[in-house]
Amino acid sequence: MAEEQGKTGKGINTGKLATSMQKRLSRAQEKVLQKLGKADETRDTAFEEGVANFNKQMAEGTKLQKDLRAYLAAVKTMHDASKRLQDCLADMYEPEWFGKEEVDTIAEETDILWSDYHDKLVDNSMIAMDTYLAQFPDIKARIAKRDRKMTDYDSARHHFGSLQKGKKQDQAKIAKPMSLVEKAAPGWAQGILSAHQIAQTNLTRNQAEEELGRAQKVFEEINVDLQDELPQLWNSRVGFYVNTFQSMAGYQQRFHKDMGKLNQDLNDVMTKLDEQRLANEAAAVNHSVTPDAAPKTRPAPPGPAPVRPPPSPRPSLTPAPDTQQQDIILFDGEALVSDANTTAPSQATAPSQATTPSQPQTDTAVAAAAGAATTAVTNGSSEVLPAGVIYKVKAMHDYAATDGDELEMKAGDVVLVLAWENPDEQDDGWLMGVKESHWLENKDLLAKGVFPENFTQKL
């Protein structure tokens, strides 16, 4: 029983193979005849245009899929590069620098933002792209099947047509052998032979007609389906492109917006860090004292040992009768005259009431008067100094500044000595001043700096 079933199955497979081979030979013969122009071909201009659009649409979609995958690969590469860069910044960012925690948080949020952006592109745009292209292989196979069925239909049509046209020729070919048979056969058998030949011819023609009907039905079914589907598929590309690029644009917009915020936060941290650096440098320049550190003092000035001129004799507080009354102020061993009562030596005035022991002028009162004055006259001369200037000195040696707050001098430069804003910042042997040439040119005391006293001589 099993052997019979095996033989039956083998016979069925052999029969299918023979039928398939016969169809292939018939199609090949039909194609050759069509190319040689000996057989006409069924043509459908609208369908051929639809097939051309289908091929174009499939090629464009395949290219878009390839480019989208390349874009996703680039996003992944940028993500990896960004993560390495942020990790490098976080690793080298020292704990005492401003914003250490903020930098670590920005690095973590940047990594999350890149991952989220990549995942959205894969889950939406890439999957939609793959789904869109998945319909093309099936339609392409059906188009190829439609072409084969059209060839079968043309072959059946041509075969049936040839039988129809050769009907009379076949009857003539049959009639000639029958005349020979009639001579040898009895009379009663001649009609039977003629009827048999006609029946065979009609059977072949009927089979060809049935085969033509089957081939036409199969071809028209698949042809009608494709004529409906191809235009719909062609028109669907616009909506697909809109959805794909709109979603990508939305993802990119949100990604760059969030990334821009993180970049702004990082820029703010870097700005604060730079301000911290500048503040530390300024503190070092100004010898700022921190609570946990001992105050920094400027080293002793270089060069020759400080040499100060002897103090000038203190003037008498009681003017001579034949001289003009003057308000004399003692300041650091020098005689200063208040500008309110200062007159030229050549001007003669009536002597005023002399200072008496009952009207003493203490050093404190004199110093207060000196501080209230806006100008002064040094060494008893009539030269008026700018407000805030104590006295003048002359540079006896060149001095090259070694720090940002020091005043560079050349031998012969005249310097206006200023009072320290904070006396605690003054170091022994150092003065604060501005070059007289700067004052004469700009009329301001902004370009001030410190310099060693022993490099100068007081004027």
Coordinates of C-alpha atoms in Angstrom, one line a residue:
M1 CA 0.0 0.0 0.0
A2 CA 2.8 2.4 0.9
E3 CA 4.6 1.5 -2.3
E4 CA 1.5 2.3 -4.3
Q5 CA 1.1 5.7 -2.5
G6 CA 4.7 6.4 -3.2
K7 CA 4.3 5.6 -6.8
T8 CA 1.2 7.7 -7.0
G9 CA 2.9 10.7 -5.3
K10 CA 5.9 10.4 -7.6
G11 CA 3.6 10.3 -10.6
I12 CA 1.9 13.4 -9.4
N13 CA 5.2 15.3 -8.9
T14 CA 6.4 14.1 -12.3
G15 CA 3.2 15.3 -13.9
K16 CA 3.5 18.7 -12.3
L17 CA 7.1 19.0 -13.4
A18 CA 6.2 18.1 -16.9
T19 CA 3.4 20.6 -16.9
S20 CA 5.7 23.3 -15.6
M21 CA 8.4 22.5 -18.2
Q22 CA 5.7 22.6 -20.9
K23 CA 4.6 26.1 -19.7
R24 CA 8.1 27.4 -19.7
L25 CA 8.8 26.2 -23.2
S26 CA 5.5 27.6 -24.4
R27 CA 6.2 31.0 -22.8
A28 CA 9.7 31.1 -24.2
Q29 CA 8.4 30.2 -27.7
E30 CA 5.8 32.9 -27.4
K31 CA 8.4 35.6 -26.3
V32 CA 10.6 34.7 -29.3
L33 CA 7.7 35.0 -31.7
Q34 CA 6.7 38.4 -30.1
K35 CA 10.2 39.7 -30.4
L36 CA 10.4 38.6 -34.0
G37 CA 7.1 40.3 -34.7
K38 CA 5.4 37.1 -35.7
A39 CA 3.0 37.2 -32.8
D40 CA 1.1 40.2 -31.2
E41 CA 1.5 41.0 -27.5
T42 CA -1.2 42.2 -25.1
R43 CA -0.4 45.7 -24.1
D44 CA -1.8 47.9 -21.2
T45 CA -0.3 51.4 -21.3
A46 CA -1.9 52.5 -17.9
F47 CA -0.6 49.3 -16.2
E48 CA 2.8 49.8 -17.7
E49 CA 2.9 53.3 -16.3
G50 CA 1.8 52.0 -12.9
V51 CA 4.7 49.5 -13.0
A52 CA 7.2 52.2 -13.8
N53 CA 5.9 54.3 -10.9
F54 CA 6.1 51.2 -8.6
N55 CA 9.7 50.6 -9.6
K56 CA 10.6 54.3 -9.0
Q57 CA 8.8 54.3 -5.6
M58 CA 10.5 51.1 -4.5
A59 CA 13.9 52.5 -5.4
E60 CA 13.3 55.8 -3.6
G61 CA 12.0 54.0 -0.5
T62 CA 15.0 51.7 -0.5
K63 CA 17.4 54.6 -0.7
L64 CA 15.6 56.5 2.0
Q65 CA 15.8 53.4 4.3
K66 CA 19.5 53.2 3.7
D67 CA 20.1 56.9 4.4
L68 CA 17.9 56.7 7.5
R69 CA 19.9 53.8 8.8
A70 CA 23.1 55.8 8.1
Y71 CA 21.7 58.8 10.0
L72 CA 20.8 56.5 13.0
A73 CA 24.4 55.2 13.0
A74 CA 25.7 58.8 13.0
V75 CA 23.4 59.6 15.9
K76 CA 24.8 56.6 17.8
T77 CA 28.3 57.7 17.0
M78 CA 27.6 61.3 18.2
H79 CA 26.1 59.9 21.3
D80 CA 29.2 57.8 22.1
A81 CA 31.5 60.8 21.3
S82 CA 29.4 63.1 23.5
K83 CA 29.4 60.7 26.4
R84 CA 33.2 60.3 26.2
L85 CA 33.6 64.1 26.1
Q86 CA 31.3 64.7 29.1
D87 CA 32.9 61.9 31.1
C88 CA 36.3 63.4 30.4
L89 CA 35.1 66.8 31.7
A90 CA 33.5 65.3 34.8
D91 CA 36.7 63.3 35.5
M92 CA 39.1 66.3 35.3
Y93 CA 36.7 68.7 37.0
E94 CA 38.2 69.2 40.5
P95 CA 35.9 69.0 43.5
E96 CA 36.8 72.5 44.8
W97 CA 35.9 74.2 41.5
F98 CA 32.6 75.9 41.2
G99 CA 29.7 73.7 40.0
K100 CA 31.2 70.2 40.4
E101 CA 27.7 68.7 41.1
E102 CA 26.1 70.7 38.3
V103 CA 28.7 69.4 35.8
D104 CA 28.1 65.8 36.8
T105 CA 24.3 66.3 36.5
I106 CA 24.7 67.9 33.0
A107 CA 26.8 65.0 31.8
E108 CA 24.2 62.5 33.0
E109 CA 21.3 64.4 31.5
T110 CA 23.1 64.8 28.2
D111 CA 23.6 61.0 28.0
I112 CA 19.9 60.4 28.7
L113 CA 18.9 62.9 26.1
W114 CA 21.0 61.3 23.4
S115 CA 19.6 57.8 24.2
D116 CA 16.0 59.0 24.2
Y117 CA 16.5 60.8 20.9
H118 CA 18.0 57.6 19.3
D119 CA 15.3 55.3 20.6
K120 CA 12.5 57.5 19.3
L121 CA 14.0 57.6 15.9
V122 CA 14.3 53.8 15.9
D123 CA 10.9 53.1 17.4
N124 CA 9.0 55.4 15.1
S125 CA 10.8 56.5 11.9
M126 CA 12.8 53.4 11.3
I127 CA 10.0 50.9 12.1
A128 CA 7.6 52.9 10.0
M129 CA 10.2 52.8 7.1
D130 CA 10.5 49.1 7.3
T131 CA 6.8 48.5 7.4
Y132 CA 6.4 50.8 4.4
L133 CA 8.9 48.9 2.3
A134 CA 7.6 45.4 3.4
Q135 CA 4.7 45.6 1.0
F136 CA 6.9 46.0 -2.1
P137 CA 8.3 42.5 -2.4
D138 CA 4.8 40.9 -2.5
I139 CA 3.6 43.3 -5.1
K140 CA 6.7 42.9 -7.2
A141 CA 6.2 39.1 -7.2
R142 CA 2.6 39.6 -8.3
I143 CA 3.6 41.8 -11.1
A144 CA 6.1 39.2 -12.3
K145 CA 3.3 36.5 -12.0
R146 CA 0.9 38.8 -14.0
D147 CA 3.6 39.0 -16.8
R148 CA 3.8 35.2 -16.9
K149 CA 0.0 34.8 -17.0
M150 CA -0.2 37.4 -19.8
T151 CA 2.3 35.4 -21.8
D152 CA 0.2 32.2 -21.2
Y153 CA -2.9 34.1 -22.3
D154 CA -1.2 35.3 -25.5
S155 CA 0.1 31.8 -26.2
A156 CA -3.4 30.3 -25.7
R157 CA -4.9 33.0 -27.8
H158 CA -2.5 32.5 -30.7
H159 CA -2.9 28.7 -30.5
F160 CA -6.7 28.9 -30.7
G161 CA -6.5 31.4 -33.5
S162 CA -4.2 29.2 -35.5
L163 CA -6.7 26.3 -35.1
Q164 CA -9.5 28.5 -36.3
K165 CA -7.6 29.7 -39.3
G166 CA -6.3 26.2 -40.2
K167 CA -9.7 24.6 -40.0
K168 CA -10.1 24.3 -43.8
Q169 CA -6.5 23.3 -44.3
D170 CA -6.9 20.5 -41.7
Q171 CA -10.0 19.3 -43.4
A172 CA -8.2 19.1 -46.7
K173 CA -5.3 17.2 -45.1
I174 CA -7.8 14.7 -43.6
A175 CA -9.8 14.3 -46.8
K176 CA -6.7 13.2 -48.8
P177 CA -5.8 10.2 -46.7
M178 CA -9.5 9.2 -46.5
S179 CA -9.6 8.8 -50.2
L180 CA -6.9 6.2 -49.9
V181 CA -8.7 4.5 -47.1
E182 CA -11.9 4.5 -49.0
K183 CA -10.2 2.4 -51.7
A184 CA -9.2 -0.3 -49.2
A185 CA -12.0 -0.1 -46.7
P186 CA -15.5 -1.4 -47.2
G187 CA -18.2 1.1 -47.9
W188 CA -19.8 0.9 -44.5
A189 CA -16.5 1.8 -42.7
Q190 CA -15.8 4.9 -44.8
G191 CA -18.3 7.1 -42.9
I192 CA -17.0 6.0 -39.5
L193 CA -13.4 6.9 -40.3
S194 CA -14.4 10.4 -41.6
A195 CA -16.5 11.1 -38.5
H196 CA -13.5 10.0 -36.2
Q197 CA -11.2 12.4 -37.9
I198 CA -13.6 15.3 -37.6
A199 CA -14.1 14.5 -33.9
Q200 CA -10.4 14.6 -33.2
T201 CA -10.1 18.0 -34.9
N202 CA -13.1 19.4 -32.9
L203 CA -11.7 18.0 -29.7
T204 CA -8.3 19.8 -30.2
R205 CA -10.1 23.0 -31.0
N206 CA -12.4 22.7 -28.0
Q207 CA -9.4 22.0 -25.7
A208 CA -7.6 25.1 -27.1
E209 CA -10.7 27.2 -26.5
E210 CA -11.0 26.0 -22.9
E211 CA -7.3 26.6 -22.3
L212 CA -7.7 30.1 -23.7
G213 CA -10.7 30.8 -21.3
R214 CA -8.8 29.6 -18.3
A215 CA -5.6 31.6 -19.2
Q216 CA -7.7 34.7 -19.8
K217 CA -9.6 34.4 -16.4
V218 CA -6.4 34.0 -14.4
F219 CA -4.7 36.9 -16.2
E220 CA -7.6 39.2 -15.8
E221 CA -8.0 38.5 -12.1
I222 CA -4.5 39.4 -11.2
N223 CA -4.4 42.2 -13.7
V224 CA -7.5 43.9 -12.2
D225 CA -6.1 43.6 -8.6
L226 CA -2.9 45.2 -9.5
Q227 CA -4.6 48.0 -11.5
D228 CA -6.3 48.9 -8.3
E229 CA -3.4 48.5 -5.9
L230 CA -0.6 50.2 -7.9
P231 CA -2.2 53.7 -8.0
Q232 CA -3.1 53.5 -4.3
L233 CA 0.5 52.5 -3.4
W234 CA 1.9 55.3 -5.6
N235 CA -0.3 57.9 -3.9
S236 CA 0.5 56.7 -0.4
R237 CA 4.1 57.8 -0.7
V238 CA 3.2 61.4 0.0
G239 CA 1.5 60.8 3.3
F240 CA 4.3 58.4 4.3
Y241 CA 7.0 61.0 3.6
V242 CA 5.0 63.7 5.5
N243 CA 4.6 61.5 8.6
T244 CA 8.2 60.4 8.5
F245 CA 9.8 63.7 8.2
Q246 CA 7.4 65.5 10.5
S247 CA 8.0 63.1 13.3
M248 CA 11.8 63.4 12.7
A249 CA 11.6 67.2 12.7
G250 CA 9.6 67.1 15.9
Y251 CA 12.2 64.8 17.6
Q252 CA 15.1 66.9 16.4
Q253 CA 13.4 70.2 17.6
R254 CA 12.8 68.8 21.1
F255 CA 16.2 67.3 21.2
H256 CA 18.0 70.5 20.2
K257 CA 15.9 72.6 22.5
D258 CA 16.7 70.4 25.5
M259 CA 20.3 70.1 24.5
G260 CA 20.5 73.9 24.1
K261 CA 19.3 74.3 27.7
L262 CA 21.9 71.9 28.9
N263 CA 24.6 73.7 26.9
Q264 CA 23.4 77.0 28.4
D265 CA 23.7 75.5 31.9
L266 CA 27.2 74.3 31.2
N267 CA 28.1 77.7 29.8
D268 CA 26.8 79.4 33.0
V269 CA 28.9 77.0 35.1
M270 CA 32.0 77.8 33.0
T271 CA 31.3 81.5 33.4
K272 CA 31.1 81.2 37.2
L273 CA 34.2 79.1 37.2
D274 CA 36.1 81.8 35.3
E275 CA 34.8 84.4 37.7
Q276 CA 36.1 82.2 40.5
R277 CA 39.5 82.0 38.8
L278 CA 39.6 85.8 38.3
A279 CA 38.6 86.4 41.9
N280 CA 41.3 84.1 43.2
E281 CA 43.9 85.8 41.0
A282 CA 42.7 89.3 42.2
A283 CA 42.9 88.0 45.8
A284 CA 46.4 86.9 45.2
V285 CA 47.4 90.2 43.6
N286 CA 45.8 92.2 46.4
H287 CA 47.2 89.9 49.1
S288 CA 43.8 89.0 50.4
V289 CA 43.8 87.2 53.7
T290 CA 41.7 84.1 54.1
P291 CA 40.3 83.0 57.5
D292 CA 42.4 79.9 57.6
A293 CA 45.7 81.3 56.3
A294 CA 48.3 83.7 57.7
P295 CA 48.4 87.1 56.0
K296 CA 50.7 87.4 53.0
T297 CA 53.3 90.1 53.2
R298 CA 55.3 91.6 50.3
P299 CA 59.0 90.8 50.5
A300 CA 61.5 93.5 51.4
P301 CA 62.1 95.8 48.4
P302 CA 65.2 95.0 46.4
G303 CA 68.1 97.4 45.6
P304 CA 69.9 99.8 47.8
A305 CA 69.0 100.2 51.4
P306 CA 66.3 102.7 52.1
V307 CA 67.7 106.1 52.8
R308 CA 65.3 108.8 54.0
P309 CA 66.3 112.5 54.3
P310 CA 66.4 113.9 57.7
P311 CA 63.2 115.6 58.8
S312 CA 63.1 119.3 58.3
P313 CA 62.9 121.5 61.4
R314 CA 59.5 122.1 62.8
P315 CA 58.5 125.7 62.1
S316 CA 57.5 128.0 64.8
L317 CA 53.8 128.3 65.6
T318 CA 54.1 132.1 66.3
P319 CA 54.8 134.2 63.2
A320 CA 57.0 137.2 63.3
P321 CA 55.3 140.5 63.6
D322 CA 56.5 141.7 60.1
T323 CA 55.2 138.6 58.3
Q324 CA 51.8 137.7 56.9
Q325 CA 49.7 135.4 59.2
Q326 CA 49.6 131.9 57.8
D327 CA 47.9 128.7 59.0
I328 CA 50.9 126.4 59.2
I329 CA 50.1 122.7 59.2
L330 CA 52.7 120.1 60.2
F331 CA 52.6 116.8 58.3
D332 CA 55.3 114.2 58.4
G333 CA 58.0 116.7 59.2
E334 CA 57.1 119.0 56.3
A335 CA 55.5 122.4 56.4
L336 CA 52.1 122.5 54.6
V337 CA 50.1 125.7 54.3
S338 CA 46.3 125.6 54.1
D339 CA 45.0 126.8 50.7
A340 CA 42.3 128.8 52.4
N341 CA 44.7 131.3 53.8
T342 CA 47.7 130.9 51.4
T343 CA 48.9 134.0 49.7
A344 CA 51.9 134.8 47.5
P345 CA 55.0 135.8 49.4
S346 CA 55.1 139.1 47.6
Q347 CA 51.6 140.1 48.7
A348 CA 51.8 142.4 51.8
T349 CA 48.9 142.3 54.2
A350 CA 48.3 143.8 57.6
P351 CA 49.6 141.6 60.4
S352 CA 46.9 139.6 62.1
Q353 CA 46.6 138.8 65.7
A354 CA 49.5 136.5 66.7
T355 CA 49.1 133.1 68.1
T356 CA 49.2 133.2 71.9
P357 CA 49.8 130.5 74.4
S358 CA 46.0 130.7 75.2
Q359 CA 45.3 129.6 71.6
P360 CA 47.5 126.4 71.2
Q361 CA 47.4 124.4 68.0
T362 CA 47.7 120.7 68.7
D363 CA 49.2 118.2 66.3
T364 CA 45.8 116.5 66.1
A365 CA 44.0 119.6 65.0
V366 CA 46.7 120.4 62.5
A367 CA 46.5 116.9 61.0
A368 CA 42.7 117.2 60.7
A369 CA 43.0 120.4 58.8
A370 CA 45.5 118.8 56.5
G371 CA 43.0 115.9 55.8
A372 CA 40.2 118.3 55.0
A373 CA 42.2 120.3 52.5
T374 CA 41.8 119.4 48.8
T375 CA 45.3 120.8 47.8
A376 CA 48.6 121.5 49.6
V377 CA 51.9 123.3 49.0
T378 CA 55.1 121.3 49.7
N379 CA 58.4 122.5 51.2
G380 CA 57.0 125.9 51.7
S381 CA 56.7 126.5 47.9
S382 CA 53.6 127.7 46.0
E383 CA 53.2 124.4 43.9
V384 CA 49.7 123.0 44.3
L385 CA 49.5 119.1 44.5
P386 CA 46.4 117.1 43.4
A387 CA 43.9 116.1 46.0
G388 CA 45.0 112.9 47.8
V389 CA 48.7 113.4 47.0
I390 CA 51.0 113.5 50.1
Y391 CA 54.2 114.5 48.5
K392 CA 56.5 113.8 45.5
V393 CA 59.4 111.5 45.1
K394 CA 62.0 111.1 42.3
A395 CA 63.1 107.7 41.1
M396 CA 66.9 107.3 41.6
H397 CA 67.1 103.9 39.9
D398 CA 65.2 101.9 37.3
Y399 CA 62.6 99.5 38.7
A400 CA 61.0 96.7 36.7
A401 CA 57.5 95.7 38.0
T402 CA 57.3 92.0 38.9
D403 CA 53.6 91.9 39.8
G404 CA 50.4 93.3 38.4
D405 CA 49.9 95.9 41.1
E406 CA 53.5 97.3 41.0
L407 CA 54.5 100.6 39.4
E408 CA 57.4 100.4 36.9
M409 CA 59.8 103.4 37.0
K410 CA 62.8 104.8 35.2
A411 CA 65.5 106.8 36.8
G412 CA 64.4 110.4 36.8
D413 CA 60.6 109.7 36.9
V414 CA 58.7 111.9 39.3
V415 CA 56.0 110.0 41.3
L416 CA 53.1 111.4 43.3
V417 CA 52.8 109.5 46.5
L418 CA 49.3 108.6 47.6
A419 CA 47.8 107.5 50.9
W420 CA 46.9 103.8 51.2
E421 CA 43.1 103.2 51.2
N422 CA 43.6 100.4 53.7
P423 CA 46.7 101.0 55.9
D424 CA 46.7 97.4 56.9
E425 CA 47.6 96.4 53.3
Q426 CA 50.8 98.6 53.3
D427 CA 54.1 96.7 53.6
D428 CA 57.1 98.1 55.2
G429 CA 59.4 99.9 52.7
W430 CA 56.7 100.2 50.0
L431 CA 54.8 103.2 48.8
M432 CA 51.7 103.8 46.7
G433 CA 51.8 106.3 43.9
V434 CA 51.2 107.4 40.3
K435 CA 53.6 108.9 37.8
E436 CA 53.4 112.7 37.5
S437 CA 53.5 112.4 33.7
H438 CA 50.3 110.4 33.8
W439 CA 48.6 113.0 36.0
L440 CA 49.7 115.8 33.7
E441 CA 48.4 114.0 30.7
N442 CA 45.1 112.5 32.0
K443 CA 44.3 114.4 35.1
D444 CA 43.5 111.3 37.1
L445 CA 45.2 109.1 39.6
L446 CA 43.9 105.7 38.3
A447 CA 47.2 104.3 37.0
K448 CA 48.6 103.8 40.5
G449 CA 50.9 101.1 41.8
V450 CA 53.2 100.2 44.6
F451 CA 57.0 100.7 44.4
P452 CA 60.0 100.3 46.7
E453 CA 60.7 103.5 48.7
N454 CA 64.5 103.0 48.7
F455 CA 64.6 103.4 44.9
T456 CA 63.4 107.0 45.3
Q457 CA 64.3 110.3 46.9
K458 CA 61.7 112.6 48.4
L459 CA 61.3 116.0 46.8

